[in-house]
XYZ file of C-alpha atoms in Angstrom:
574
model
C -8.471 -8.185 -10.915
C -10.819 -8.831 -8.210
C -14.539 -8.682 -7.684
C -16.177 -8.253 -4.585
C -19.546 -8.896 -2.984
C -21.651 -5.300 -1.854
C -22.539 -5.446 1.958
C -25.909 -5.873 3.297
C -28.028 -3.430 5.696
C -26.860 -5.480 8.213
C -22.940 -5.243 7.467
C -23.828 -1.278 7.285
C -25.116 -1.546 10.847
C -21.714 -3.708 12.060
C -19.782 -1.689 10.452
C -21.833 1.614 12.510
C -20.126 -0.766 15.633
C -16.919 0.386 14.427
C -16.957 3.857 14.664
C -15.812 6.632 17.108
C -17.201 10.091 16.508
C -17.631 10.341 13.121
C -14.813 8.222 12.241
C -15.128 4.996 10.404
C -12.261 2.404 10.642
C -11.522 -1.056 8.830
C -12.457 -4.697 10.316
C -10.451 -5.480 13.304
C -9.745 -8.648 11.912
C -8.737 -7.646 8.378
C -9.214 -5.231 5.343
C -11.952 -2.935 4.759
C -15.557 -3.202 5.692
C -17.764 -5.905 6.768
C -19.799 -7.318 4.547
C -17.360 -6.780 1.245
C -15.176 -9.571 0.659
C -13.605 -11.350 -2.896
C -15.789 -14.280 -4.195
C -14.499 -16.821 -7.272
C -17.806 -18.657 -7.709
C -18.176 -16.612 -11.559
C -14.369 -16.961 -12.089
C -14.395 -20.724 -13.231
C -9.671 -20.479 -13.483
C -9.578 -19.192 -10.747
C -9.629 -22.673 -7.986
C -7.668 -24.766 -10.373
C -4.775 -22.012 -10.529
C -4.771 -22.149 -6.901
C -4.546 -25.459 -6.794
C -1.669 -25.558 -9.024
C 0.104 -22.698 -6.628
C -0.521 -23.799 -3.613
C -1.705 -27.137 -3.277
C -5.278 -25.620 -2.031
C -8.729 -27.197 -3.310
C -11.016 -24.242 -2.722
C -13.845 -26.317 -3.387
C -12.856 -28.591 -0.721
C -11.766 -26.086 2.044
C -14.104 -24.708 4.287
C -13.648 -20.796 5.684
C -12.409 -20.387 8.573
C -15.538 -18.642 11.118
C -14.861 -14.932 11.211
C -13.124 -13.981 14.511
C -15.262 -13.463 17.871
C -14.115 -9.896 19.122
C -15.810 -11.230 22.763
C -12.697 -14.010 22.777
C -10.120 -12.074 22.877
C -8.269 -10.722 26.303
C -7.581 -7.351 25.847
C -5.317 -5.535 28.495
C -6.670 -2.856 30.357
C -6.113 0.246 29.879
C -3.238 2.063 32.113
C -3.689 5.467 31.228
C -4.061 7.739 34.753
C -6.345 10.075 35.457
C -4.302 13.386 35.007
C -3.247 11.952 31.275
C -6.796 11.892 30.672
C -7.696 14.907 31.838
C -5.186 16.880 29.925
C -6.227 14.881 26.906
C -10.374 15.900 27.162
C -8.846 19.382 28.050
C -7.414 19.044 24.628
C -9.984 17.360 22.239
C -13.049 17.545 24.632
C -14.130 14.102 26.897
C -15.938 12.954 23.786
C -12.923 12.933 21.855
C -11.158 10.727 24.209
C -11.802 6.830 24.099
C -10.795 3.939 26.588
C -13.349 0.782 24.828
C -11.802 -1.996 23.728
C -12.567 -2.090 20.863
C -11.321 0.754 19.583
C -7.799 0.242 21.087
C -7.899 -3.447 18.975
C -8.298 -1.403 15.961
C -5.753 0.947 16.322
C -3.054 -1.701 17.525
C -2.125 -2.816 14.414
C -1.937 -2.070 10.841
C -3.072 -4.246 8.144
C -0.132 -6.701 7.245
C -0.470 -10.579 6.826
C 1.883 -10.712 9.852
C -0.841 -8.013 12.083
C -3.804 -10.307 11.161
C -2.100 -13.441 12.087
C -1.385 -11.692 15.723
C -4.974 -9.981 16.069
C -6.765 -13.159 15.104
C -4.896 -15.545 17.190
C -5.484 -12.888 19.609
C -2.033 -12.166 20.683
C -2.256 -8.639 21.857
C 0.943 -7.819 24.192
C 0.567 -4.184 23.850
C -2.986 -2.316 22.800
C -2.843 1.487 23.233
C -4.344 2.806 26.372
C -6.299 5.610 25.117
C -7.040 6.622 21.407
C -7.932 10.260 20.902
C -9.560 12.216 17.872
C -8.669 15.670 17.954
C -10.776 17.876 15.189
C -8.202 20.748 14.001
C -4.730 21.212 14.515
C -4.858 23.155 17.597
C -6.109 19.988 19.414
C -3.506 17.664 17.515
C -0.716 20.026 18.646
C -2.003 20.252 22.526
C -2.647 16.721 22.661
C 1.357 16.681 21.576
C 2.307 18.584 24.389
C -0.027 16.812 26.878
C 1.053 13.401 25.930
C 4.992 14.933 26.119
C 4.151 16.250 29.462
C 2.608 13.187 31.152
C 5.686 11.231 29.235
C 3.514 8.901 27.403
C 3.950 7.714 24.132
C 2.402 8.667 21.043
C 1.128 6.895 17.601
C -0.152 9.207 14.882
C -3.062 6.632 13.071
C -4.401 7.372 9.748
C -6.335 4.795 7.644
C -4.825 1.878 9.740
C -3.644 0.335 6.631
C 0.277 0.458 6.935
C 1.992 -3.062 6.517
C 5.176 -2.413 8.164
C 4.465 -2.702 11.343
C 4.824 1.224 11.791
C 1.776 1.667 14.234
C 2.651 -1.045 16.403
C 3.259 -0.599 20.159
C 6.604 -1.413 21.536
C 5.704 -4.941 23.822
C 6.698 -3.911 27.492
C 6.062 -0.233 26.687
C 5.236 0.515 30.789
C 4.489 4.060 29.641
C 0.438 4.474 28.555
C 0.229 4.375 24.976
C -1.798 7.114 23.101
C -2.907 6.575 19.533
C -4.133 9.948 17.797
C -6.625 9.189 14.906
C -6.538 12.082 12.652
C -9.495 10.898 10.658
C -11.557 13.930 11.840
C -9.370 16.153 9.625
C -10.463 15.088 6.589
C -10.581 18.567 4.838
C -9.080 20.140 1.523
C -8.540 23.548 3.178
C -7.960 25.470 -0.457
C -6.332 25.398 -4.100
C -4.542 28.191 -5.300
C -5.346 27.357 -8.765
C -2.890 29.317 -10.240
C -0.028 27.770 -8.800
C -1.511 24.405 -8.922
C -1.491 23.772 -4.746
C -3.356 22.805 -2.653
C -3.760 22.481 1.199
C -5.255 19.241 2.978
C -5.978 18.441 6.312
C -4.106 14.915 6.872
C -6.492 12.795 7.771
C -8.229 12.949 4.593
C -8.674 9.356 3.224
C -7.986 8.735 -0.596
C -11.507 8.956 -1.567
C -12.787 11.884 0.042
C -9.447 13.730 -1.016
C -9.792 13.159 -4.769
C -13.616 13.533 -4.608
C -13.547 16.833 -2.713
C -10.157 17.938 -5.503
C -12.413 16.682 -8.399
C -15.585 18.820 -7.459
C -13.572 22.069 -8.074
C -11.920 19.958 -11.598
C -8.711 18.977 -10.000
C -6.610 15.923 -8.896
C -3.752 15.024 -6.717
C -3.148 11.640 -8.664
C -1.947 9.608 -6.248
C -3.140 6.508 -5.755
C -1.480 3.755 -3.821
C -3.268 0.208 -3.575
C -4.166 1.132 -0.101
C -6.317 4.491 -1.619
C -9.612 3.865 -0.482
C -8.136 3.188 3.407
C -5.228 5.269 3.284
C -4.597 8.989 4.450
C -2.372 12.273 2.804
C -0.363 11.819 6.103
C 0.164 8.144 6.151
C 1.204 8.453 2.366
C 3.919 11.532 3.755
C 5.006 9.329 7.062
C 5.924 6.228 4.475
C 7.197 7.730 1.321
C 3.874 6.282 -0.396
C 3.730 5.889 -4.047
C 0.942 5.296 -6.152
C -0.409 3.506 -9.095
C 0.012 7.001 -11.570
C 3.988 7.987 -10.039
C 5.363 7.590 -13.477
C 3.354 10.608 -14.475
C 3.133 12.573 -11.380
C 5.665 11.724 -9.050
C 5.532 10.005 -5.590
C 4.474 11.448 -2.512
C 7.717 12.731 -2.188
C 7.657 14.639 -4.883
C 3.748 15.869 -4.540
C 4.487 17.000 -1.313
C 5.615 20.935 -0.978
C 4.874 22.084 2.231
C 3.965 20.903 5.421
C 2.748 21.249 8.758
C 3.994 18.859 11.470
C 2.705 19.117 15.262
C 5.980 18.640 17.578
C 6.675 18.934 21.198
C 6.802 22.789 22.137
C 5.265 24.208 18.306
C 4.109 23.682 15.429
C 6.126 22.722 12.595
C 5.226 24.869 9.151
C 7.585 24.335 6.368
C 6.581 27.149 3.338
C 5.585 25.560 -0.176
C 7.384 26.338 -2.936
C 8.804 24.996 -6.011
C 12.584 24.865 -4.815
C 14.785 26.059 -2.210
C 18.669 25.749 -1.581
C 17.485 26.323 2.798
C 20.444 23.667 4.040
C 19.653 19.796 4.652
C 16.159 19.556 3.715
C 13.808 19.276 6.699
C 10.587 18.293 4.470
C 12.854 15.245 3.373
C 13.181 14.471 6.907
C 9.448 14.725 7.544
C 8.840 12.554 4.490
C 9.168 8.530 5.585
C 9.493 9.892 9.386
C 6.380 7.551 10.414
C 5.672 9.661 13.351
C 9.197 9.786 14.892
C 9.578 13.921 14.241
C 5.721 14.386 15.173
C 2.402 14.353 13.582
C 1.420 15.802 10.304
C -1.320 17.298 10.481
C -1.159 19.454 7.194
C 0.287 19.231 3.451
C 0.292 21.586 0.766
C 0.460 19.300 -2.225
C 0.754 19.807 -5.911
C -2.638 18.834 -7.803
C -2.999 18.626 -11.820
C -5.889 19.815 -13.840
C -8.596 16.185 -14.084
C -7.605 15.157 -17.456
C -9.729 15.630 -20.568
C -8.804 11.742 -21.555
C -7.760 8.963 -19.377
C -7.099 5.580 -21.041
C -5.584 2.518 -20.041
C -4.117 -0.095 -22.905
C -3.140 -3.524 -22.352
C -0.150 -5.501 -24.034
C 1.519 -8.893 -23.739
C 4.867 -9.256 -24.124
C 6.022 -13.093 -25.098
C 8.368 -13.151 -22.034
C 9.529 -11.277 -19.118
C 12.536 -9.835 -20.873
C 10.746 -8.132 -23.416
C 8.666 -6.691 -21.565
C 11.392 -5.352 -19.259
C 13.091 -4.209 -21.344
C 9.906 -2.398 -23.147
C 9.582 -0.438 -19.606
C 13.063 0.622 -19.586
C 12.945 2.043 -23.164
C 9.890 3.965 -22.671
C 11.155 5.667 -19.403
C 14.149 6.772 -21.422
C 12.322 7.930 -24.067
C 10.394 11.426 -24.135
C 6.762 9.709 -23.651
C 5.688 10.067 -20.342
C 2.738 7.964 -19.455
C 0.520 7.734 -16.563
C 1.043 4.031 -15.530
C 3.873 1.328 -17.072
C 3.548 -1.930 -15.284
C 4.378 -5.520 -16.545
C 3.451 -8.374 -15.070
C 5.881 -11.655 -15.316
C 4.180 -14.914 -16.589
C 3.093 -16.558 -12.757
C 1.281 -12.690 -12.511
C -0.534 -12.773 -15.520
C -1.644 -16.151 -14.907
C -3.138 -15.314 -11.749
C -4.962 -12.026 -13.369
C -6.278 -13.864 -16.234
C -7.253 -16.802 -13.304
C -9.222 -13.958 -11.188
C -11.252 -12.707 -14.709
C -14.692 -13.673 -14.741
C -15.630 -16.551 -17.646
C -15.539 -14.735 -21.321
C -18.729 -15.080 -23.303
C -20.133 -14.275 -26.618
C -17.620 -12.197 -29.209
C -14.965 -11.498 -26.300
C -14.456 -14.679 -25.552
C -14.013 -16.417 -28.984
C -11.271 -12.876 -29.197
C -9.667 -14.414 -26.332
C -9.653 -17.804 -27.509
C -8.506 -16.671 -30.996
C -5.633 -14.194 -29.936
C -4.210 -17.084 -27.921
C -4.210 -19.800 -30.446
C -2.565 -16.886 -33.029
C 0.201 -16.079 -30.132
C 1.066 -19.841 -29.677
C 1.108 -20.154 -33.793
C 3.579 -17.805 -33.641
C 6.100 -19.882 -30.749
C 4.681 -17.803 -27.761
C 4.865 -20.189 -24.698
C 1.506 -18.876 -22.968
C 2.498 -19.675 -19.565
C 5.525 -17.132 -19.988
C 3.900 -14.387 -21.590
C 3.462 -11.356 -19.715
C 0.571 -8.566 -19.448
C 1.286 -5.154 -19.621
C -0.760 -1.970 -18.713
C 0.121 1.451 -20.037
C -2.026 4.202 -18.777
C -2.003 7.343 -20.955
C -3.924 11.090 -19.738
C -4.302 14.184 -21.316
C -5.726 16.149 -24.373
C -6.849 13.718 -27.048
C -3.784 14.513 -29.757
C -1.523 14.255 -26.831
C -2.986 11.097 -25.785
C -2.356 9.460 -29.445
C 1.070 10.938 -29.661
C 2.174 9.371 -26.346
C -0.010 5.898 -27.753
C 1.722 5.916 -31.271
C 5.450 6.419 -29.964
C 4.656 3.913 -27.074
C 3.220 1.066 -29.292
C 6.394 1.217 -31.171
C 8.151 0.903 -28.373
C 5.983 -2.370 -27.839
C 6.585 -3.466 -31.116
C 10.132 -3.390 -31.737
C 10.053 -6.172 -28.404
C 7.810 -8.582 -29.878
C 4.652 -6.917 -27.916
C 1.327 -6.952 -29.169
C -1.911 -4.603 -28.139
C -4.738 -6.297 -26.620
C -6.851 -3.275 -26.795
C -8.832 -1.008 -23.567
C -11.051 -4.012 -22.476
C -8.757 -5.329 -19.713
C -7.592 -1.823 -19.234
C -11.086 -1.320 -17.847
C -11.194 -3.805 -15.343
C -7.773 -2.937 -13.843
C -9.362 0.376 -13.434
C -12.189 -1.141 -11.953
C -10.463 -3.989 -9.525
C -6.946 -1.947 -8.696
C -8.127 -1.568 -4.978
C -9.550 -4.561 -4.301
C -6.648 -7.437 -3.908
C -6.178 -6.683 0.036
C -9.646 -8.551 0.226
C -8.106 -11.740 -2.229
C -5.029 -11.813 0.839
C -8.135 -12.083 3.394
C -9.903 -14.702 1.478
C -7.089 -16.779 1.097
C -5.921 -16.410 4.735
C -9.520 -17.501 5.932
C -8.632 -21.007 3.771
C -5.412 -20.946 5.734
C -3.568 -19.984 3.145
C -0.715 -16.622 3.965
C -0.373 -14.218 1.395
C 1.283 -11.115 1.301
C 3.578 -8.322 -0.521
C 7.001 -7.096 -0.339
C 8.687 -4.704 -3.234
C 12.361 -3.320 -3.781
C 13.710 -0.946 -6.505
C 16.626 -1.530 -8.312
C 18.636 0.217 -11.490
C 18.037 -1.124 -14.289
C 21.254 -2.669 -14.960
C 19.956 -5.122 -12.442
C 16.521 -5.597 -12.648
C 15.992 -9.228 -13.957
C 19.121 -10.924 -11.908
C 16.890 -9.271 -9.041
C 13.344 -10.647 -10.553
C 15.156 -14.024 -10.988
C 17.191 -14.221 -7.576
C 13.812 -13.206 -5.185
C 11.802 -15.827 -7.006
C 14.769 -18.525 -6.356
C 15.030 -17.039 -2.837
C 11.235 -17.892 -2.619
C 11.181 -20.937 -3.494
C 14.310 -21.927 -1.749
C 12.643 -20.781 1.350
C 9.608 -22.691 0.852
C 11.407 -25.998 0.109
C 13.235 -25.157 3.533
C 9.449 -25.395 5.525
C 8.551 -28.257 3.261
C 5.589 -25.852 1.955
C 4.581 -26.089 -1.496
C 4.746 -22.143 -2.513
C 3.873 -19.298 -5.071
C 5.674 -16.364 -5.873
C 4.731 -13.629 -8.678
C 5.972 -10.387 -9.565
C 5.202 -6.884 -11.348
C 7.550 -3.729 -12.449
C 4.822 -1.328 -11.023
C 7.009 2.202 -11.187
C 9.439 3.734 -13.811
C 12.401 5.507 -13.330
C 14.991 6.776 -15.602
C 17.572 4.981 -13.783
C 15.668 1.862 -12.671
C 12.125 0.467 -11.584
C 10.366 -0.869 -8.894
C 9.530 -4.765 -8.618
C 6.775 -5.554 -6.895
C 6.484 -9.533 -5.331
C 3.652 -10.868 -4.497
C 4.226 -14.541 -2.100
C 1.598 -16.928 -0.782
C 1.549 -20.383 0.615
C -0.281 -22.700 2.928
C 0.601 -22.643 6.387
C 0.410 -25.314 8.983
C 2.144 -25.381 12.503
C 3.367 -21.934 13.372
C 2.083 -19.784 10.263
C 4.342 -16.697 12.118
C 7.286 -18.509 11.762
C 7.294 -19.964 8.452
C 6.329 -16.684 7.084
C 9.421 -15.019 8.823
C 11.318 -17.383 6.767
C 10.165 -16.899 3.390
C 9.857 -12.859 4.109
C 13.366 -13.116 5.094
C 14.764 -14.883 2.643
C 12.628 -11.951 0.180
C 14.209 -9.240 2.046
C 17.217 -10.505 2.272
C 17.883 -10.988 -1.682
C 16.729 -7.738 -2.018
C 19.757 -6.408 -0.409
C 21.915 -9.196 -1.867
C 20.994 -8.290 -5.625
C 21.530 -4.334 -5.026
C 17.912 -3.032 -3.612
C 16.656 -1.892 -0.982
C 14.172 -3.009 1.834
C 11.351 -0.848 0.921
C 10.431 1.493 -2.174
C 6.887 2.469 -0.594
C 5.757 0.613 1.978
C 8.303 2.080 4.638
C 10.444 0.465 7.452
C 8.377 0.389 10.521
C 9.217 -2.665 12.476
C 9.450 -4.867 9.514
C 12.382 -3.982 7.710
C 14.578 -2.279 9.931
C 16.664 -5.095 9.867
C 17.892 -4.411 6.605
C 18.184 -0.227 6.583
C 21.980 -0.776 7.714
C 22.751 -2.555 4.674
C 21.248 0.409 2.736
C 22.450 3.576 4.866
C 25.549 2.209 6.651
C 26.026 2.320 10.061
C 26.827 5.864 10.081
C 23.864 6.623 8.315
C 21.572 5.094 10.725
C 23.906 6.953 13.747
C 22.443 10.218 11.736
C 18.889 9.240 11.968
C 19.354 8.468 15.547
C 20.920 11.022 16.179
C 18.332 13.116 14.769
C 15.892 11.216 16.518
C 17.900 11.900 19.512
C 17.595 15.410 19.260
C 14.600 15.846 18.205
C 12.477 13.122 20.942
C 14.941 12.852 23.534
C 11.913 11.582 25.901
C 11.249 8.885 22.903
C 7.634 9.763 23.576
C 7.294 10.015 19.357
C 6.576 6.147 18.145
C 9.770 4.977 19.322
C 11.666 2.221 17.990
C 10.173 2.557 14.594
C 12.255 2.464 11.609
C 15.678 2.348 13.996
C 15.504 0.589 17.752
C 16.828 3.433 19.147
């Protein structure tokens, strides 16, 4: 749980630099806005856990100097005149942008591996021309315009996919177009009776849920990427959030859509259910652009709920606390949120809290020196949050049968206090990766899901993986984990890897992300559960579909792009 530093007037006005139209994007050089960035100076744990992880003194290490957009070479643009006319025909001269700028910012996403590349200033293929069309008309004749001129187009959302999904292909000779959709950013209307809603996708997280909460409703979805992420980057990636437990990924928010492809629009109807052949809204969902560009969703919204409460736990080990999750996804108590963290996680949170004072911190003090009376070994104990939403009897039914869940494996409640902070700090760890990586240091994420039957051999075998990987790069390593989604057949695991690079940072993260991946499949995952497969991990999507799965998809990609004008070679090469 992070805390973060407000920007000054004159962030505000460099972040105004960034900005086409109306349209505000993220740092070129990493994540979120300038001027907002993680701080440890009130967190007295937090530099001595570091330097237990990674061999970093934080006191000793000075920041690296924030990256000088005026260095870097950026390749012109290639994009003719007649693509650029048909483009301004479509979203108006305005709408159409050549500076350099913004083509840095929409050449990547945010991964560790995209802000290694845009800070060294490697840039072998920036798109020529980004466009902001501002309704779907525009978005569907800047489609056919891009088809016609056989260029190649990127849908762009927030900009904060990690899979390497709005990358240009190096070599591409074709111009590259990117489309940002951030200009339709509108909930279009709730039929409250049926609990839908439509929404433009280019609505961001925030402005979603705040313009769903004005009328008393939510979509409750919220992904660690929320406050940077769109509706139709969650759809293109199969995006799950924070609250799935409770109502479903995006996959199963998302009823109807509208998809802008070469020749027509796309409209698939909402409804609860259909039996309509091989489902064409799965084949949307996770498409990252390959089928077109989504430029509508009708999604299904809940009611805000009268009560929202998060508890906290600890568990004396990871087992327990497993095996806690499992049991309460089989049972009939459905909460909001079940996550546990393993030991090396809940060090690290308990490392990023501020310094206790006063009553809370003698509680701290004292419910640690009762846990290790009673045999817990504190390093291996592991914090749990349980998130719990509705009326207020429904609330304490779902607490009551929960905590005795808890109970019967050796958990005990730590109360709503860290509960809070969570709440406060779940958005802000992208800026912790940034920190870090200014200090040299390479951080980043990679999660799998597994059944349950195999859920610790795979917490175990990733972690060995890890550290097998880092001994191979003679780097001194850190690896952590958390069971962030429930499912009655399984969970998700969610790793969390960081260690101090030297010669080729690139490199010796492709080995330890490899050797990640790579158990996944080994122990019975898969490559992604919500990230997606963009460049990153299409390596491993054989292993998952078979080969004559992936001759479907391209097949279907085949069909439906023979010009490969759609993002091509994302998620397969073909």
């Amino acid at each position: 749980m992070t805390d973060l530093v407000t920007p000054t007037a004159a962030d505000r006005e460099d972040a105004a630099a960034v900005r086409s139209s109306t349209v505000a994007h993220m740092k070129w050089w990493g994540w979120g806005v300038p001027g907002v960035a993680f701080h440890h100076e009130d967190k007295p744990a937090f530099a001595p856990f570091v330097l237990k992880a990674v061999g970093i003194d934080l006191d000793g290490t000075e920041p690296l100097a924030q990256p000088d957009f005026d260095r870097l070479d950026v390749p012109a643009s290639i994009a003719g005149e007649a693509l650029r006319d048909a483009l301004a025909a479509a979203v108006g001269a305005d709408g159409v942008v050549d500076g350099d700028l913004d083509r840095v910012v929409h050449t990547y996403g945010k991964s560790i591996r995209d802000l290694i590349k845009v800070r060294a200033g490697r840039l072998p293929r920036v798109p020529d021309l980004v466009v902001y069309p501002a309704d779907e008309a525009a978005v569907q004749a800047v489609v056919d315009a891009v088809v016609a001129h056989d260029a190649v187009l990127i849908p762009f959302g927030g900009g904060s996919n990690i899979a390497g999904s709005l990358e240009p292909v190096p070599g591409e000779p074709r111009p590259v177009v990117s489309v940002d959709l951030g200009l339709l950013d509108r909930v279009l209307g709730i039929d409250e009776r049926s609990g839908l809603a439509r929404i433009q996708a280019g609505a961001l997280g925030p402005s979603l849920e705040a313009q769903l909460n004005e009328r008393g409703w939510t979509i409750g979805h919220f992904p660690d990427s929320f406050t940077h992420s769109s509706l139709g980057g969650w759809i293109a990636t199969r995006s799950s959030g924070m609250q799935s437990d409770k109502y479903g990924d995006i996959a199963d928010i998302t009823r109807g859509l509208h998809v802008a492809r070469p020749g027509g629009l796309l409209e698939l109807r909402a409804t609860p259910s259909a039996s309509t052949g091989p489902s064409v809204r799965e084949m949307i969902l996770g498409s990252e652009g390959r089928l077109g560009v989504i430029t509508e969703a009708t999604v299904q919204v809940h009611r805000v709920p009268a009560k929202r409460v998060i508890h906290a736990y600890f568990f004396p080990n990871w087992r327990a606390g497993s095996a806690a999750m499992q049991q309460i996804a089989e049972s009939d108590v459905h909460p909001a949120i079940t996550r546990v963290s393993d030991g090396r996680e809940t060090g690290f949170s308990l490392a990023t809290s501020k310094a206790s004072k006063g009553f809370s911190g003698l509680a701290q003090k004292g419910l640690f020196a009762f846990l290790k009376r009673r045999g817990w070994d504190l390093d291996a104990m592991c914090l749990s949050f349980i998130g719990y939403e509705g009326a207020d009897d429904h609330v304490a039914r779902q607490r009551k049968a929960v905590e005795r869940i808890v109970k019967r494996n050796g958990g005990v409640s730590v109360g709503t206090g860290p509960g809070v902070l969570y709440d406060q700090k779940k958005f802000d760890t992208p800026y912790l990766r940034d920190f870090l990586l200014d200090r040299g240091t390479v951080g980043d994420v990679s999660e799998t899901s597994v059944p349950w039957s195999g859920l610790d051999a795979m917490h175990d075998g990733v972690i060995a993986a890890a550290e097998a990987a880092y001994a191979s790069i003679g780097r001194k390593g850190w690896i952590m984990s958390h069971l962030s989604h429930s499912y009655h057949s399984g969970a998700c695991l969610y790793f969390t890897f960081a260690f101090v690079a030297q010669d080729d940072p690139e490199a010796e993260y492709d080995v330890v992300k490899h050797a990640i991946q790579q158990a996944f499949i080994d122990l019975g995952g898969v490559p992604s559960h919500h990230h997606g497969i963009g460049l990153e991990h299409a390596e491993w999507l054989p292993d998952v579909l078979s080969d004559p799965g992936i001759g479907v998809l391209e097949g279907l990609f085949a069909a439906t792009d023979p010009g490969r004008n759609l993002n091509p070679a994302k998620i397969t090469a073909s």
